[in-house]
PDB file of C-alpha atoms in Angstrom:
ATOM      1  CA  MET I 313       0.012   0.065   0.351  1.00 37.00           C
ATOM      2  CA  LEU I 314       2.770   2.418   0.624  1.00 35.00           C
ATOM      3  CA  LEU I 315       4.358   1.478  -2.278  1.00 36.00           C
ATOM      4  CA  ARG I 316       1.385   2.140  -4.578  1.00 39.00           C
ATOM      5  CA  THR I 317       1.134   5.664  -2.686  1.00 39.00           C
ATOM      6  CA  ILE I 318       4.769   6.775  -3.214  1.00 38.00           C
ATOM      7  CA  LEU I 319       4.414   5.794  -6.664  1.00 38.00           C
ATOM      8  CA  ALA I 320       1.330   7.775  -7.302  1.00 42.00           C
ATOM      9  CA  ALA I 321       2.750  10.737  -5.600  1.00 41.00           C
ATOM     10  CA  THR I 322       6.014  10.826  -7.830  1.00 42.00           C
ATOM     11  CA  THR I 323       4.077  10.266 -10.965  1.00 40.00           C
ATOM     12  CA  ALA I 324       1.797  13.159  -9.651  1.00 37.00           C
ATOM     13  CA  VAL I 325       4.730  15.473  -8.684  1.00 35.00           C
ATOM     14  CA  ALA I 326       6.534  14.496 -12.140  1.00 38.00           C
ATOM     15  CA  ALA I 327       3.173  15.125 -14.380  1.00 35.00           C
ATOM     16  CA  LEU I 328       3.376  18.879 -12.318  1.00 32.00           C
ATOM     17  CA  LEU I 329       6.865  19.409 -13.062  1.00 34.00           C
ATOM     18  CA  VAL I 330       7.075  18.853 -16.570  1.00 34.00           C
ATOM     19  CA  PRO I 331       4.328  21.631 -17.646  1.00 32.00           C
ATOM     20  CA  ALA I 332       5.787  24.057 -15.315  1.00 32.00           C
ATOM     21  CA  THR I 333       9.132  23.793 -16.987  1.00 32.00           C
ATOM     22  CA  ALA I 334       8.157  24.171 -20.438  1.00 32.00           C
ATOM     23  CA  ALA I 335       5.536  27.150 -19.204  1.00 31.00           C
ATOM     24  CA  GLN I 336       8.788  28.709 -17.913  1.00 31.00           C
ATOM     25  CA  ALA I 337      10.377  28.818 -21.586  1.00 31.00           C
ATOM     26  CA  GLY I 338       7.621  30.503 -22.886  1.00 31.00           C
ATOM     27  CA  PRO I 339       7.729  33.875 -21.471  1.00 32.00           C
ATOM     28  CA  HIS I 340      11.249  34.296 -21.884  1.00 30.00           C
ATOM     29  CA  ARG I 341      11.184  33.677 -25.531  1.00 28.00           C
ATOM     30  CA  ALA I 342       8.062  36.390 -25.868  1.00 31.00           C
ATOM     31  CA  THR I 343      10.028  38.784 -23.773  1.00 31.00           C
ATOM     32  CA  THR I 344      13.236  39.008 -26.181  1.00 31.00           C
ATOM     33  CA  SER I 345      11.271  39.396 -29.417  1.00 33.00           C
ATOM     34  CA  ALA I 346       9.217  42.329 -27.601  1.00 32.00           C
ATOM     35  CA  ALA I 347      11.985  45.320 -28.366  1.00 36.00           C
ATOM     36  CA  THR I 348      15.439  45.532 -30.435  1.00 35.00           C
ATOM     37  CA  THR I 349      17.221  46.350 -28.124  1.00 36.00           C
ATOM     38  CA  THR I 350      16.110  43.048 -25.700  1.00 36.00           C
ATOM     39  CA  SER I 351      16.844  41.322 -28.732  1.00 39.00           C
ATOM     40  CA  ALA I 352      20.180  42.059 -29.155  1.00 40.00           C
ATOM     41  CA  ALA I 353      21.445  41.650 -25.625  1.00 40.00           C
ATOM     42  CA  THR I 354      19.586  37.973 -25.597  1.00 40.00           C
ATOM     43  CA  ALA I 355      21.519  36.881 -28.929  1.00 39.00           C
ATOM     44  CA  THR I 356      24.761  38.497 -27.564  1.00 42.00           C
ATOM     45  CA  SER I 357      24.035  36.380 -24.684  1.00 43.00           C
ATOM     46  CA  ALA I 358      22.840  33.381 -26.388  1.00 43.00           C
ATOM     47  CA  ALA I 359      26.152  33.844 -28.380  1.00 42.00           C
ATOM     48  CA  THR I 360      28.084  33.495 -25.490  1.00 45.00           C
ATOM     49  CA  ALA I 361      26.468  30.802 -23.825  1.00 49.00           C
ATOM     50  CA  GLY I 362      26.898  29.299 -26.933  1.00 49.00           C
ATOM     51  CA  THR I 363      30.777  29.673 -27.181  1.00 47.00           C
ATOM     52  CA  ALA I 364      30.741  28.383 -23.861  1.00 54.00           C
ATOM     53  CA  ALA I 365      28.551  25.244 -24.266  1.00 55.00           C
ATOM     54  CA  GLY I 366      30.754  24.353 -27.241  1.00 53.00           C
ATOM     55  CA  THR I 367      33.945  24.899 -25.391  1.00 52.00           C
ATOM     56  CA  GLU I 368      32.303  22.457 -22.716  1.00 57.00           C
ATOM     57  CA  ALA I 369      31.535  19.916 -25.208  1.00 54.00           C
ATOM     58  CA  ILE I 370      35.175  19.648 -26.876  1.00 50.00           C
ATOM     59  CA  ALA I 371      35.777  18.998 -23.154  1.00 55.00           C
ATOM     60  CA  ALA I 372      33.507  16.439 -22.680  1.00 60.00           C
ATOM     61  CA  ALA I 373      35.208  14.380 -25.768  1.00 56.00           C
ATOM     62  CA  GLY I 374      38.253  13.523 -23.596  1.00 66.00           C
ATOM     63  CA  ALA I 375      36.380  13.063 -20.196  1.00 85.00           C
ATOM     64  CA  ASN I 376      35.655  10.203 -18.088  1.00 96.00           C
ATOM     65  CA  PRO I 377      32.644   8.237 -18.401  1.00 98.00           C
ATOM     66  CA  VAL I 378      29.712   9.204 -16.541  1.00 98.00           C
ATOM     67  CA  ILE I 379      27.701   7.310 -14.667  1.00 98.00           C
ATOM     68  CA  VAL I 380      24.254   8.574 -13.797  1.00 98.00           C
ATOM     69  CA  VAL I 381      23.270   7.084 -10.547  1.00 98.00           C
ATOM     70  CA  GLY I 382      19.199   7.034  -9.805  1.00 98.00           C
ATOM     71  CA  GLY I 383      17.579   7.842  -6.428  1.00 96.00           C
ATOM     72  CA  LEU I 384      14.607   6.118  -4.419  1.00 94.00           C
ATOM     73  CA  ILE I 385      12.128   4.921  -6.968  1.00 93.00           C
ATOM     74  CA  GLY I 386      14.527   5.525  -9.846  1.00 94.00           C
ATOM     75  CA  VAL I 387      13.636   3.667 -12.463  1.00 96.00           C
ATOM     76  CA  SER I 388      16.231   3.812 -15.181  1.00 96.00           C
ATOM     77  CA  ILE I 389      14.093   5.166 -18.067  1.00 97.00           C
ATOM     78  CA  ALA I 390      13.646   7.981 -15.885  1.00 97.00           C
ATOM     79  CA  TYR I 391      17.042   9.481 -16.246  1.00 98.00           C
ATOM     80  CA  GLU I 392      16.910   9.155 -19.822  1.00 98.00           C
ATOM     81  CA  PRO I 393      16.241  12.779 -20.523  1.00 97.00           C
ATOM     82  CA  ILE I 394      19.810  14.031 -18.470  1.00 98.00           C
ATOM     83  CA  ALA I 395      21.720  11.143 -19.721  1.00 98.00           C
ATOM     84  CA  ALA I 396      20.740  11.917 -23.426  1.00 98.00           C
ATOM     85  CA  ARG I 397      21.828  15.741 -22.910  1.00 98.00           C
ATOM     86  CA  LEU I 398      24.922  14.418 -21.647  1.00 98.00           C
ATOM     87  CA  ARG I 399      25.843  12.247 -24.870  1.00 97.00           C
ATOM     88  CA  ALA I 400      24.429  15.005 -27.030  1.00 97.00           C
ATOM     89  CA  ASP I 401      27.415  17.039 -25.607  1.00 96.00           C
ATOM     90  CA  GLY I 402      29.419  14.395 -26.001  1.00 95.00           C
ATOM     91  CA  PHE I 403      30.014  12.199 -22.539  1.00 97.00           C
ATOM     92  CA  ARG I 404      30.006   8.267 -22.256  1.00 96.00           C
ATOM     93  CA  VAL I 405      26.931   7.748 -20.433  1.00 98.00           C
ATOM     94  CA  SER I 406      25.301   4.827 -18.307  1.00 98.00           C
ATOM     95  CA  ILE I 407      23.025   4.814 -15.788  1.00 98.00           C
ATOM     96  CA  TYR I 408      23.043   2.910 -12.338  1.00 98.00           C
ATOM     97  CA  GLN I 409      19.419   2.320 -10.996  1.00 98.00           C
ATOM     98  CA  LEU I 410      19.356   1.365  -7.464  1.00 98.00           C
ATOM     99  CA  PRO I 411      19.135  -2.333  -6.370  1.00 97.00           C
ATOM    100  CA  GLY I 412      15.514  -2.375  -5.184  1.00 96.00           C
ATOM    101  CA  LEU I 413      14.405   0.728  -6.405  1.00 95.00           C
ATOM    102  CA  GLY I 414      16.732   2.080  -3.663  1.00 96.00           C
ATOM    103  CA  PHE I 415      14.911   0.589  -0.739  1.00 95.00           C
ATOM    104  CA  GLY I 416      17.164  -1.273   1.028  1.00 96.00           C
ATOM    105  CA  ASP I 417      20.011  -0.356   2.936  1.00 98.00           C
ATOM    106  CA  ILE I 418      22.478   2.286   1.422  1.00 98.00           C
ATOM    107  CA  ARG I 419      25.588   0.340   2.255  1.00 98.00           C
ATOM    108  CA  GLU I 420      24.562  -2.583   0.072  1.00 98.00           C
ATOM    109  CA  SER I 421      23.384  -0.498  -2.658  1.00 98.00           C
ATOM    110  CA  ALA I 422      26.988   1.229  -2.462  1.00 98.00           C
ATOM    111  CA  ARG I 423      28.703  -2.242  -2.408  1.00 98.00           C
ATOM    112  CA  ALA I 424      27.000  -2.605  -5.670  1.00 98.00           C
ATOM    113  CA  LEU I 425      27.626   0.542  -7.479  1.00 98.00           C
ATOM    114  CA  ALA I 426      31.324  -0.398  -6.856  1.00 98.00           C
ATOM    115  CA  ALA I 427      30.728  -3.453  -8.727  1.00 98.00           C
ATOM    116  CA  TYR I 428      29.097  -1.243 -11.471  1.00 98.00           C
ATOM    117  CA  VAL I 429      31.976   1.434 -11.310  1.00 98.00           C
ATOM    118  CA  ASN I 430      34.507  -1.400 -11.830  1.00 98.00           C
ATOM    119  CA  GLN I 431      32.503  -2.703 -14.689  1.00 98.00           C
ATOM    120  CA  VAL I 432      32.440   0.701 -16.568  1.00 98.00           C
ATOM    121  CA  ARG I 433      36.034   1.201 -15.923  1.00 98.00           C
ATOM    122  CA  ALA I 434      36.956  -2.265 -17.408  1.00 97.00           C
ATOM    123  CA  ALA I 435      34.635  -1.742 -20.406  1.00 97.00           C
ATOM    124  CA  THR I 436      35.845   1.617 -21.030  1.00 96.00           C
ATOM    125  CA  GLY I 437      39.307   1.485 -20.008  1.00 96.00           C
ATOM    126  CA  ALA I 438      39.157   4.754 -17.572  1.00 97.00           C
ATOM    127  CA  ALA I 439      41.207   4.892 -14.870  1.00 97.00           C
ATOM    128  CA  LYS I 440      38.272   7.064 -13.121  1.00 98.00           C
ATOM    129  CA  VAL I 441      34.318   7.751 -13.939  1.00 98.00           C
ATOM    130  CA  ASP I 442      32.479  10.855 -13.179  1.00 98.00           C
ATOM    131  CA  LEU I 443      29.266  10.083 -10.690  1.00 98.00           C
ATOM    132  CA  VAL I 444      26.160  12.502 -11.323  1.00 98.00           C
ATOM    133  CA  THR I 445      23.416  11.357  -8.572  1.00 98.00           C
ATOM    134  CA  HIS I 446      19.914  12.037  -7.479  1.00 98.00           C
ATOM    135  CA  SER I 447      18.191  12.019  -4.230  1.00 97.00           C
ATOM    136  CA  GLU I 448      19.350   8.757  -2.241  1.00 98.00           C
ATOM    137  CA  GLY I 449      21.553   7.826  -4.900  1.00 98.00           C
ATOM    138  CA  GLY I 450      24.198  10.899  -3.908  1.00 98.00           C
ATOM    139  CA  LEU I 451      24.331   9.042  -0.416  1.00 98.00           C
ATOM    140  CA  VAL I 452      24.976   5.945  -2.254  1.00 98.00           C
ATOM    141  CA  SER I 453      27.870   7.140  -3.942  1.00 98.00           C
ATOM    142  CA  ARG I 454      29.135   9.188  -1.077  1.00 98.00           C
ATOM    143  CA  TRP I 455      29.337   6.234   1.091  1.00 98.00           C
ATOM    144  CA  TYR I 456      31.033   4.306  -2.121  1.00 98.00           C
ATOM    145  CA  VAL I 457      33.501   6.845  -2.099  1.00 98.00           C
ATOM    146  CA  LYS I 458      34.285   7.413   1.618  1.00 97.00           C
ATOM    147  CA  PHE I 459      34.345   3.883   2.537  1.00 98.00           C
ATOM    148  CA  LEU I 460      34.658   1.425  -0.166  1.00 98.00           C
ATOM    149  CA  GLY I 461      37.893   2.888  -1.947  1.00 97.00           C
ATOM    150  CA  GLY I 462      35.674   5.063  -4.475  1.00 98.00           C
ATOM    151  CA  VAL I 463      38.135   7.990  -3.334  1.00 98.00           C
ATOM    152  CA  ASP I 464      40.422   6.702  -5.762  1.00 97.00           C
ATOM    153  CA  LYS I 465      37.899   5.776  -9.131  1.00 98.00           C
ATOM    154  CA  VAL I 466      36.251   8.817  -8.903  1.00 98.00           C
ATOM    155  CA  ASP I 467      36.780  12.115 -10.313  1.00 98.00           C
ATOM    156  CA  HIS I 468      33.693  14.135 -10.175  1.00 98.00           C
ATOM    157  CA  TYR I 469      30.930  13.710  -7.518  1.00 98.00           C
ATOM    158  CA  LEU I 470      27.918  15.657  -8.695  1.00 98.00           C
ATOM    159  CA  SER I 471      24.511  15.565  -6.300  1.00 98.00           C
ATOM    160  CA  LEU I 472      20.984  16.580  -7.292  1.00 98.00           C
ATOM    161  CA  GLY I 473      18.972  17.074  -4.585  1.00 98.00           C
ATOM    162  CA  SER I 474      20.911  14.700  -2.155  1.00 98.00           C
ATOM    163  CA  PRO I 475      19.550  14.613   1.613  1.00 97.00           C
ATOM    164  CA  GLN I 476      23.315  14.876   2.531  1.00 98.00           C
ATOM    165  CA  GLN I 477      22.625  16.037   6.131  1.00 97.00           C
ATOM    166  CA  GLY I 478      19.036  14.125   6.071  1.00 96.00           C
ATOM    167  CA  THR I 479      15.680  15.293   5.160  1.00 94.00           C
ATOM    168  CA  TYR I 480      12.678  15.859   8.000  1.00 90.00           C
ATOM    169  CA  ALA I 481      10.407  14.121   5.041  1.00 86.00           C
ATOM    170  CA  ALA I 482      11.925  10.885   6.307  1.00 81.00           C
ATOM    171  CA  ASN I 483      11.613  12.038   9.907  1.00 77.00           C
ATOM    172  CA  ILE I 484       7.810  12.992   9.187  1.00 74.00           C
ATOM    173  CA  LEU I 485       6.534   9.461   8.490  1.00 62.00           C
ATOM    174  CA  LYS I 486       7.078   8.744  12.254  1.00 60.00           C
ATOM    175  CA  PHE I 487       5.560  11.879  13.567  1.00 57.00           C
ATOM    176  CA  VAL I 488       2.086  10.691  11.355  1.00 59.00           C
ATOM    177  CA  GLY I 489       2.140   6.913  12.984  1.00 57.00           C
ATOM    178  CA  LEU I 490       3.557   5.081  10.181  1.00 54.00           C
ATOM    179  CA  GLY I 491       6.258   3.737  12.376  1.00 60.00           C
ATOM    180  CA  SER I 492      10.109   3.870  11.982  1.00 69.00           C
ATOM    181  CA  CYS I 493       9.634   5.235   8.034  1.00 81.00           C
ATOM    182  CA  ALA I 494       7.205   2.153   7.527  1.00 77.00           C
ATOM    183  CA  GLY I 495      10.245  -0.519   7.551  1.00 82.00           C
ATOM    184  CA  ILE I 496      11.614   1.292   4.912  1.00 89.00           C
ATOM    185  CA  VAL I 497      15.561   0.779   5.598  1.00 94.00           C
ATOM    186  CA  ALA I 498      16.485   3.716   3.054  1.00 95.00           C
ATOM    187  CA  CYS I 499      13.868   6.188   4.484  1.00 92.00           C
ATOM    188  CA  GLU I 500      15.290   5.281   7.833  1.00 92.00           C
ATOM    189  CA  GLN I 501      18.771   6.015   7.189  1.00 95.00           C
ATOM    190  CA  MET I 502      18.038   9.294   5.478  1.00 95.00           C
ATOM    191  CA  SER I 503      16.108  10.684   8.601  1.00 93.00           C
ATOM    192  CA  ILE I 504      18.080  13.124  10.229  1.00 93.00           C
ATOM    193  CA  GLY I 505      20.528  11.878  13.008  1.00 93.00           C
ATOM    194  CA  SER I 506      20.415   8.631  11.601  1.00 95.00           C
ATOM    195  CA  ASP I 507      23.323   6.452  12.447  1.00 96.00           C
ATOM    196  CA  LEU I 508      24.067   6.333   8.723  1.00 97.00           C
ATOM    197  CA  LEU I 509      24.396   9.810   7.813  1.00 97.00           C
ATOM    198  CA  THR I 510      26.221  10.087  11.160  1.00 97.00           C
ATOM    199  CA  ALA I 511      28.922   7.924  10.034  1.00 97.00           C
ATOM    200  CA  LEU I 512      28.938   9.453   6.749  1.00 97.00           C
ATOM    201  CA  ASN I 513      29.229  12.869   7.704  1.00 96.00           C
ATOM    202  CA  GLY I 514      31.715  12.371  10.583  1.00 93.00           C
ATOM    203  CA  GLY I 515      35.188  13.939   9.878  1.00 92.00           C
ATOM    204  CA  ASP I 516      35.588  14.900   6.245  1.00 93.00           C
ATOM    205  CA  ASP I 517      32.826  15.255   3.985  1.00 92.00           C
ATOM    206  CA  THR I 518      34.410  15.400   0.893  1.00 95.00           C
ATOM    207  CA  PRO I 519      37.663  13.461   0.944  1.00 96.00           C
ATOM    208  CA  GLY I 520      40.224  12.787  -1.796  1.00 96.00           C
ATOM    209  CA  SER I 521      41.030  14.836  -4.672  1.00 96.00           C
ATOM    210  CA  VAL I 522      37.584  14.155  -5.882  1.00 98.00           C
ATOM    211  CA  ARG I 523      35.862  17.681  -7.298  1.00 98.00           C
ATOM    212  CA  TRP I 524      32.397  17.535  -5.369  1.00 98.00           C
ATOM    213  CA  THR I 525      29.681  19.593  -6.442  1.00 98.00           C
ATOM    214  CA  THR I 526      25.612  19.768  -4.830  1.00 98.00           C
ATOM    215  CA  VAL I 527      23.164  21.371  -6.559  1.00 98.00           C
ATOM    216  CA  ARG I 528      20.161  22.142  -4.665  1.00 98.00           C
ATOM    217  CA  THR I 529      16.240  24.162  -5.130  1.00 98.00           C
ATOM    218  CA  TRP I 530      14.149  26.095  -2.813  1.00 97.00           C
ATOM    219  CA  GLN I 531      11.139  23.926  -4.412  1.00 97.00           C
ATOM    220  CA  ASP I 532      12.394  21.093  -3.188  1.00 96.00           C
ATOM    221  CA  GLU I 533       9.440  18.709  -1.962  1.00 94.00           C
ATOM    222  CA  LEU I 534      11.700  15.904  -0.318  1.00 93.00           C
ATOM    223  CA  VAL I 535      14.592  17.497   1.110  1.00 96.00           C
ATOM    224  CA  TRP I 536      13.916  19.412   3.878  1.00 93.00           C
ATOM    225  CA  PRO I 537      15.608  21.865   5.075  1.00 96.00           C
ATOM    226  CA  ILE I 538      16.811  22.252   1.481  1.00 96.00           C
ATOM    227  CA  ASP I 539      20.341  23.336   3.071  1.00 97.00           C
ATOM    228  CA  ASN I 540      20.952  19.801   4.057  1.00 97.00           C
ATOM    229  CA  ALA I 541      21.645  19.183   0.530  1.00 98.00           C
ATOM    230  CA  GLY I 542      24.945  20.936   0.858  1.00 98.00           C
ATOM    231  CA  LEU I 543      28.305  19.757   1.896  1.00 97.00           C
ATOM    232  CA  ALA I 544      31.057  21.033   3.805  1.00 94.00           C
ATOM    233  CA  ASP I 545      34.997  21.192   3.522  1.00 89.00           C
ATOM    234  CA  GLY I 546      35.826  22.739   0.150  1.00 90.00           C
ATOM    235  CA  ALA I 547      32.363  21.263  -1.841  1.00 97.00           C
ATOM    236  CA  THR I 548      30.972  23.725  -4.646  1.00 98.00           C
ATOM    237  CA  ASN I 549      27.365  23.923  -3.048  1.00 98.00           C
ATOM    238  CA  VAL I 550      24.974  25.579  -5.858  1.00 98.00           C
ATOM    239  CA  LEU I 551      21.682  26.931  -5.300  1.00 98.00           C
ATOM    240  CA  ILE I 552      19.773  27.344  -8.309  1.00 98.00           C
ATOM    241  CA  GLN I 553      17.351  30.299  -7.299  1.00 98.00           C
ATOM    242  CA  SER I 554      20.134  32.277  -5.900  1.00 98.00           C
ATOM    243  CA  TRP I 555      21.652  32.755  -9.811  1.00 98.00           C
ATOM    244  CA  CYS I 556      18.068  32.375 -11.381  1.00 98.00           C
ATOM    245  CA  PRO I 557      15.476  33.822  -8.730  1.00 97.00           C
ATOM    246  CA  LEU I 558      12.458  33.210 -10.848  1.00 96.00           C
ATOM    247  CA  ARG I 559      13.157  29.391 -11.731  1.00 97.00           C
ATOM    248  CA  LEU I 560      11.009  26.795 -10.185  1.00 97.00           C
ATOM    249  CA  VAL I 561      12.611  23.415  -9.836  1.00 98.00           C
ATOM    250  CA  GLY I 562      11.227  20.747  -8.071  1.00 97.00           C
ATOM    251  CA  HIS I 563      12.790  17.251  -6.387  1.00 97.00           C
ATOM    252  CA  LEU I 564      11.876  15.511  -9.439  1.00 95.00           C
ATOM    253  CA  GLY I 565      12.637  18.364 -11.495  1.00 97.00           C
ATOM    254  CA  LEU I 566      15.945  18.287 -11.011  1.00 98.00           C
ATOM    255  CA  ILE I 567      17.189  15.490 -13.686  1.00 97.00           C
ATOM    256  CA  LEU I 568      14.578  17.483 -16.421  1.00 97.00           C
ATOM    257  CA  ASP I 569      15.381  21.417 -15.709  1.00 98.00           C
ATOM    258  CA  GLY I 570      17.664  22.872 -18.350  1.00 98.00           C
ATOM    259  CA  THR I 571      19.646  25.279 -15.959  1.00 98.00           C
ATOM    260  CA  THR I 572      20.519  22.816 -13.999  1.00 98.00           C
ATOM    261  CA  TYR I 573      21.941  20.851 -16.384  1.00 98.00           C
ATOM    262  CA  THR I 574      24.082  23.808 -17.321  1.00 98.00           C
ATOM    263  CA  VAL I 575      25.686  23.364 -13.534  1.00 98.00           C
ATOM    264  CA  VAL I 576      25.850  19.627 -14.126  1.00 98.00           C
ATOM    265  CA  ARG I 577      28.117  20.301 -17.672  1.00 97.00           C
ATOM    266  CA  GLN I 578      30.179  22.627 -15.986  1.00 98.00           C
ATOM    267  CA  ALA I 579      31.164  21.197 -13.473  1.00 98.00           C
ATOM    268  CA  LEU I 580      32.054  18.084 -15.054  1.00 97.00           C
ATOM    269  CA  THR I 581      34.150  20.258 -17.472  1.00 96.00           C
ATOM    270  CA  ASP I 582      35.856  22.190 -14.957  1.00 96.00           C
ATOM    271  CA  ALA I 583      34.234  24.883 -15.851  1.00 97.00           C
ATOM    272  CA  ALA I 584      33.577  28.385 -14.270  1.00 97.00           C
ATOM    273  CA  ILE I 585      29.991  27.686 -12.595  1.00 97.00           C
ATOM    274  CA  ARG I 586      27.420  30.415 -14.319  1.00 97.00           C
ATOM    275  CA  PRO I 587      24.050  28.720 -14.589  1.00 98.00           C
ATOM    276  CA  ASN I 588      21.984  29.700 -17.874  1.00 98.00           C
ATOM    277  CA  CYS I 589      18.671  30.818 -16.325  1.00 98.00           C
ATOM    278  CA  PHE I 590      17.057  30.687 -19.550  1.00 97.00           C
ATOM    279  CA  ALA I 591      17.967  26.939 -20.521  1.00 97.00           C
ATOM    280  CA  LEU I 592      15.264  24.693 -21.585  1.00 94.00           C
TER     281      LEU I 592
END
């Protein structure tokens, strides 16, 4: 019953997010045609953005293989949009779906991810991979990096809406009488103050020479408070609305949103982080 409820809620949120992104793009196009000066400014901005994107695409050609790590209930096909963007920019991309859709122990999911990373490295001949993670996938990937040898096999780590310090969305299930996350192990581990998060966040948040980037949004329905999606110890933490105040991006929207993707591409190519607020 709980699984059906979660799946229904996820579908509903996704249905709301995609039209919102499309609707948001419309006014920008209308505005640019309103006046000649505005059009000229926009054209200049677009040219600059195009040049930057071209430079990043060239850098992508020699980049590490990218593994998109899904989150809770994150079926592989849900991550095809961001994977397709990455492939179009020249990256070699695969998608990793968490075992059991992420309901089980995050530590076990991290062990499975470790085996998958080794498979990708063997297949591509790459010494290191880059991880683009969403939601729970960010915690799974951090556990792999910190405790399972991933620190020497991962170059870039990016998390999109990952509850790095836990979320009250997990704790609330206890409050409403559903027990300890209704028996879902990963939910218990994502609760603020869990043993897993205490271990994961103890000491250095960002070990090794891995380049760490987190992305978060004010409209995240599942990570509360939103600052819990950030990391310390030298990580680059990007709040979408700090750059683009009018950009509406939800938890699932982070894997669909054009502005968010510009951050992903810039981080993977070691470019300066300058989100494109008008990206589709």
